[in-house]
Amino acid sequence: MASARSSVAKPPEPRGRVGFDVTAGPRRAVLFDVGGPLDQETAFEQRIDGVILAALAAEGCRLDPGAYDRLCGAAVASFAPNLYEAVVWSALGGDRDACGRAMVAVAGRMAADPPAFELRPGMADLLAGLHGRGVRLGLVANQPASALERLAAGGLAPYFDHFAVSGTNGFRKPDVRAFLAAATALAVAPAECVMVGDRIDNDIAPARLLGMAAVRLRTGRHAGQRPRSLREVPDADVADVPGLALAIDRLLAG
């Protein structure tokens, strides 16, 4: 009988899957998430934290900041699709009625007073430089259609050849169709793309599944999210825009 060590097969190279073109030409497109990379979301996080804590208190659940942060950390570690819905669910012990009321309250208050778009410093220059070099730029983001208005108001729309989000095309990450829609719109193969995002689960894992290169910008609540396997490790892990620019240049150069 073979030993446990000798019976373990070597894992395959963590690149695309059968059915996707992973042998295309040089990388010539960069896809960006909105929340995190483009919008640094400091005001958003402060606003939604307060709104959620108030909604929980209305349901008789009062959390101190430490307990709230622990729930957020657990949601990130579990790859919860929606961090804030997961926090509310855990805080209220899975009470469906209470959770429903709380999330309706959160959605209403956020819609009534939406946080301002916060363009990450240095990002406009990065986009302008890539666009000026002929690199095709696109969006892959779980955002309402109104996010495009905020990007346009910030002067970013002219840099993008693919200017659509989940609110306009119906595809929410980590659904690979969100990524494929962007690649198709840019007339490039998935393997010719670099994806820039802040989440392993929503950005890095599906991009790598398709054979895209992937860069994680460590920011916000998902900065400490850990890959579950080699297949989910980003091609580059960066902490700021200068590091992102260097990583993109390296990946575009092949």
Tab-separated table of C-alpha atoms in Angstrom:
chain	number	residue	atom	x	y	z
A	1	MET	CA	0.000	0.000	0.000
A	2	ALA	CA	1.419	3.380	-0.976
A	3	SER	CA	2.116	5.872	1.754
A	4	ALA	CA	-0.132	8.877	2.174
A	5	ARG	CA	2.718	11.113	1.018
A	6	SER	CA	3.468	9.149	-2.161
A	7	SER	CA	-0.195	8.840	-3.117
A	8	VAL	CA	-0.796	12.592	-3.272
A	9	ALA	CA	-0.735	13.752	-6.864
A	10	LYS	CA	1.033	16.939	-7.843
A	11	PRO	CA	-1.604	19.672	-8.282
A	12	PRO	CA	-2.076	21.005	-11.785
A	13	GLU	CA	-0.719	24.390	-12.755
A	14	PRO	CA	-3.246	26.904	-11.331
A	15	ARG	CA	-4.242	28.543	-14.563
A	16	GLY	CA	-7.406	28.418	-16.691
A	17	ARG	CA	-9.863	25.623	-17.409
A	18	VAL	CA	-10.718	23.669	-20.514
A	19	GLY	CA	-12.968	25.763	-22.714
A	20	PHE	CA	-11.205	29.071	-22.145
A	21	ASP	CA	-8.353	30.383	-24.247
A	22	VAL	CA	-5.323	30.449	-21.956
A	23	THR	CA	-2.760	30.566	-24.763
A	24	ALA	CA	-3.675	33.968	-26.199
A	25	GLY	CA	-1.239	36.715	-27.092
A	26	PRO	CA	0.331	39.325	-24.803
A	27	ARG	CA	-1.766	40.886	-22.088
A	28	ARG	CA	-3.336	44.071	-23.399
A	29	ALA	CA	-6.312	44.828	-21.157
A	30	VAL	CA	-6.758	45.700	-17.486
A	31	LEU	CA	-10.053	45.209	-15.643
A	32	PHE	CA	-10.832	47.128	-12.457
A	33	ASP	CA	-13.172	46.599	-9.553
A	34	VAL	CA	-14.748	49.869	-8.396
A	35	GLY	CA	-15.138	49.590	-4.617
A	36	GLY	CA	-11.641	49.409	-3.149
A	37	PRO	CA	-9.332	50.051	-6.105
A	38	LEU	CA	-11.080	53.104	-7.599
A	39	ASP	CA	-13.327	54.232	-4.738
A	40	GLN	CA	-11.335	53.851	-1.530
A	41	GLU	CA	-14.657	53.724	0.387
A	42	THR	CA	-13.502	55.240	3.670
A	43	ALA	CA	-16.699	57.269	3.969
A	44	PHE	CA	-18.790	54.298	2.855
A	45	GLU	CA	-17.386	52.013	5.547
A	46	GLN	CA	-17.844	54.617	8.278
A	47	ARG	CA	-21.394	55.307	7.141
A	48	ILE	CA	-22.547	51.704	6.799
A	49	ASP	CA	-20.966	50.694	10.106
A	50	GLY	CA	-23.028	53.295	11.928
A	51	VAL	CA	-26.185	52.432	10.018
A	52	ILE	CA	-25.831	48.702	10.726
A	53	LEU	CA	-25.138	49.230	14.427
A	54	ALA	CA	-28.236	51.435	14.664
A	55	ALA	CA	-30.369	48.860	12.827
A	56	LEU	CA	-29.122	46.100	15.123
A	57	ALA	CA	-29.824	48.223	18.200
A	58	ALA	CA	-33.391	48.717	16.976
A	59	GLU	CA	-33.727	44.924	17.068
A	60	GLY	CA	-32.374	44.774	20.618
A	61	CYS	CA	-28.822	43.808	19.669
A	62	ARG	CA	-26.197	46.256	20.901
A	63	LEU	CA	-22.659	45.530	19.739
A	64	ASP	CA	-19.484	47.186	20.947
A	65	PRO	CA	-16.878	48.045	18.262
A	66	GLY	CA	-14.750	45.031	19.112
A	67	ALA	CA	-17.621	42.585	18.692
A	68	TYR	CA	-18.626	44.225	15.420
A	69	ASP	CA	-15.067	43.998	14.080
A	70	ARG	CA	-14.902	40.317	15.032
A	71	LEU	CA	-18.110	39.606	13.126
A	72	CYS	CA	-16.718	41.442	10.101
A	73	GLY	CA	-13.518	39.413	10.300
A	74	ALA	CA	-15.455	36.159	10.482
A	75	ALA	CA	-17.530	37.140	7.449
A	76	VAL	CA	-14.393	37.935	5.438
A	77	ALA	CA	-12.712	34.680	6.458
A	78	SER	CA	-15.788	32.652	5.478
A	79	PHE	CA	-15.895	34.257	2.010
A	80	ALA	CA	-19.395	35.593	2.715
A	81	PRO	CA	-20.769	37.010	-0.563
A	82	ASN	CA	-22.084	40.102	1.244
A	83	LEU	CA	-20.068	40.983	4.326
A	84	TYR	CA	-22.688	43.239	5.879
A	85	GLU	CA	-25.606	40.858	5.383
A	86	ALA	CA	-23.479	38.159	7.024
A	87	VAL	CA	-22.717	40.420	9.983
A	88	VAL	CA	-26.408	41.201	10.511
A	89	TRP	CA	-27.320	37.513	10.223
A	90	SER	CA	-24.725	36.474	12.803
A	91	ALA	CA	-25.456	39.327	15.188
A	92	LEU	CA	-29.181	38.525	15.218
A	93	GLY	CA	-28.638	34.801	15.595
A	94	GLY	CA	-30.192	33.885	12.277
A	95	ASP	CA	-33.591	35.390	13.137
A	96	ARG	CA	-35.069	35.735	9.649
A	97	ASP	CA	-37.681	38.347	10.502
A	98	ALA	CA	-35.285	40.507	12.493
A	99	CYS	CA	-32.608	40.221	9.813
A	100	GLY	CA	-35.090	41.183	7.127
A	101	ARG	CA	-36.197	44.269	9.029
A	102	ALA	CA	-32.628	45.282	9.780
A	103	MET	CA	-31.457	44.962	6.173
A	104	VAL	CA	-34.461	46.930	4.887
A	105	ALA	CA	-33.575	49.676	7.366
A	106	VAL	CA	-29.917	49.627	6.314
A	107	ALA	CA	-30.759	49.795	2.614
A	108	GLY	CA	-33.187	52.665	3.153
A	109	ARG	CA	-30.792	54.760	5.199
A	110	MET	CA	-27.873	54.198	2.824
A	111	ALA	CA	-30.029	55.132	-0.174
A	112	ALA	CA	-31.303	58.268	1.554
A	113	ASP	CA	-27.797	59.520	2.316
A	114	PRO	CA	-25.276	57.774	0.032
A	115	PRO	CA	-21.592	58.322	0.819
A	116	ALA	CA	-19.563	60.391	-1.622
A	117	PHE	CA	-17.322	58.713	-4.190
A	118	GLU	CA	-13.702	58.854	-2.970
A	119	LEU	CA	-11.279	58.503	-5.852
A	120	ARG	CA	-8.154	56.765	-4.618
A	121	PRO	CA	-5.197	59.190	-4.817
A	122	GLY	CA	-2.990	58.472	-7.817
A	123	MET	CA	-5.556	56.290	-9.558
A	124	ALA	CA	-6.599	58.884	-12.153
A	125	ASP	CA	-2.980	59.274	-13.268
A	126	LEU	CA	-2.574	55.494	-13.452
A	127	LEU	CA	-5.684	55.128	-15.618
A	128	ALA	CA	-4.655	58.024	-17.843
A	129	GLY	CA	-1.213	56.514	-18.348
A	130	LEU	CA	-2.544	53.078	-19.245
A	131	HIS	CA	-5.135	54.553	-21.589
A	132	GLY	CA	-2.500	56.715	-23.244
A	133	ARG	CA	-0.367	53.642	-23.934
A	134	GLY	CA	-3.250	51.950	-25.718
A	135	VAL	CA	-4.069	49.482	-22.942
A	136	ARG	CA	-7.768	48.585	-23.023
A	137	LEU	CA	-9.525	49.276	-19.740
A	138	GLY	CA	-12.746	47.800	-18.404
A	139	LEU	CA	-14.829	47.444	-15.255
A	140	VAL	CA	-15.879	44.275	-13.439
A	141	ALA	CA	-17.789	45.405	-10.365
A	142	ASN	CA	-20.808	44.604	-8.225
A	143	GLN	CA	-22.230	48.100	-8.306
A	144	PRO	CA	-25.538	49.805	-9.102
A	145	ALA	CA	-25.847	51.661	-12.384
A	146	SER	CA	-25.459	54.920	-10.463
A	147	ALA	CA	-21.809	54.021	-9.868
A	148	LEU	CA	-21.141	54.815	-13.515
A	149	GLU	CA	-22.512	58.309	-12.943
A	150	ARG	CA	-20.124	58.783	-10.021
A	151	LEU	CA	-17.169	57.565	-12.081
A	152	ALA	CA	-18.140	59.874	-14.923
A	153	ALA	CA	-18.486	62.815	-12.528
A	154	GLY	CA	-14.971	62.039	-11.323
A	155	GLY	CA	-13.656	62.311	-14.875
A	156	LEU	CA	-12.825	58.613	-15.258
A	157	ALA	CA	-15.291	57.550	-17.962
A	158	PRO	CA	-13.101	58.545	-20.966
A	159	TYR	CA	-10.387	56.114	-19.884
A	160	PHE	CA	-12.610	53.029	-20.080
A	161	ASP	CA	-13.383	51.100	-23.250
A	162	HIS	CA	-15.824	48.887	-21.306
A	163	PHE	CA	-17.971	50.992	-18.979
A	164	ALA	CA	-20.501	48.659	-17.361
A	165	VAL	CA	-21.191	47.155	-13.923
A	166	SER	CA	-23.516	44.519	-12.490
A	167	GLY	CA	-26.337	47.041	-12.341
A	168	THR	CA	-26.201	47.450	-16.116
A	169	ASN	CA	-25.274	43.966	-17.345
A	170	GLY	CA	-26.859	41.737	-14.677
A	171	PHE	CA	-23.710	39.740	-13.849
A	172	ARG	CA	-22.476	39.770	-10.260
A	173	LYS	CA	-19.059	38.537	-9.225
A	174	PRO	CA	-17.853	35.897	-8.606
A	175	ASP	CA	-19.933	34.787	-11.613
A	176	VAL	CA	-17.323	34.365	-14.344
A	177	ARG	CA	-19.779	35.808	-16.857
A	178	ALA	CA	-19.056	39.239	-15.390
A	179	PHE	CA	-15.418	38.833	-16.396
A	180	LEU	CA	-16.193	37.256	-19.748
A	181	ALA	CA	-18.590	40.090	-20.596
A	182	ALA	CA	-15.813	42.612	-20.041
A	183	ALA	CA	-13.286	40.625	-22.070
A	184	THR	CA	-15.770	40.214	-24.908
A	185	ALA	CA	-16.573	43.929	-24.923
A	186	LEU	CA	-12.859	44.696	-25.129
A	187	ALA	CA	-12.348	42.107	-27.903
A	188	VAL	CA	-9.656	40.280	-25.947
A	189	ALA	CA	-9.275	36.739	-24.650
A	190	PRO	CA	-9.443	36.201	-20.870
A	191	ALA	CA	-5.736	35.336	-20.825
A	192	GLU	CA	-4.981	38.749	-22.302
A	193	CYS	CA	-6.462	40.486	-19.234
A	194	VAL	CA	-5.160	41.630	-15.870
A	195	MET	CA	-7.814	41.902	-13.141
A	196	VAL	CA	-7.354	44.410	-10.299
A	197	GLY	CA	-9.495	43.895	-7.205
A	198	ASP	CA	-9.464	43.862	-3.419
A	199	ARG	CA	-11.130	40.506	-2.706
A	200	ILE	CA	-9.783	36.987	-3.112
A	201	ASP	CA	-13.278	35.489	-3.425
A	202	ASN	CA	-14.904	37.957	-5.810
A	203	ASP	CA	-11.943	39.172	-7.854
A	204	ILE	CA	-8.829	37.029	-7.722
A	205	ALA	CA	-10.290	33.498	-7.685
A	206	PRO	CA	-12.668	33.878	-10.666
A	207	ALA	CA	-10.104	35.842	-12.675
A	208	ARG	CA	-7.477	33.144	-12.224
A	209	LEU	CA	-10.055	30.475	-13.019
A	210	LEU	CA	-10.377	32.059	-16.464
A	211	GLY	CA	-6.631	32.313	-17.005
A	212	MET	CA	-6.423	36.033	-16.296
A	213	ALA	CA	-3.563	37.534	-14.349
A	214	ALA	CA	-4.782	39.016	-11.074
A	215	VAL	CA	-3.549	41.750	-8.755
A	216	ARG	CA	-4.948	42.257	-5.282
A	217	LEU	CA	-4.858	45.763	-3.846
A	218	ARG	CA	-4.906	45.199	-0.092
A	219	THR	CA	-7.404	47.732	1.179
A	220	GLY	CA	-10.531	47.907	3.293
A	221	ARG	CA	-12.120	45.086	5.251
A	222	HIS	CA	-10.950	42.351	2.874
A	223	ALA	CA	-7.269	43.315	3.083
A	224	GLY	CA	-6.498	40.295	5.249
A	225	GLN	CA	-8.564	37.752	3.308
A	226	ARG	CA	-6.509	34.607	2.720
A	227	PRO	CA	-6.551	32.328	-0.343
A	228	ARG	CA	-8.001	28.872	0.259
A	229	SER	CA	-5.633	27.204	-2.179
A	230	LEU	CA	-2.775	27.853	-4.577
A	231	ARG	CA	-5.278	28.527	-7.341
A	232	GLU	CA	-6.505	31.635	-5.519
A	233	VAL	CA	-3.127	33.260	-4.900
A	234	PRO	CA	-2.861	36.560	-6.813
A	235	ASP	CA	-0.060	37.135	-9.285
A	236	ALA	CA	0.776	40.251	-7.278
A	237	ASP	CA	-0.263	41.532	-3.855
A	238	VAL	CA	0.166	45.291	-3.437
A	239	ALA	CA	-0.612	47.911	-0.810
A	240	ASP	CA	-0.782	51.160	-2.774
A	241	VAL	CA	-1.115	52.729	-6.219
A	242	PRO	CA	2.646	52.924	-6.950
A	243	GLY	CA	2.915	49.213	-6.196
A	244	LEU	CA	-0.135	48.551	-8.344
A	245	ALA	CA	1.393	50.460	-11.263
A	246	LEU	CA	4.581	48.403	-11.054
A	247	ALA	CA	2.646	45.136	-10.864
A	248	ILE	CA	0.484	46.015	-13.865
A	249	ASP	CA	3.529	47.019	-15.913
A	250	ARG	CA	5.242	43.725	-15.075
A	251	LEU	CA	2.214	41.641	-15.995
A	252	LEU	CA	1.568	43.535	-19.231
A	253	ALA	CA	5.198	43.010	-20.192
A	254	GLY	CA	4.678	39.269	-19.864
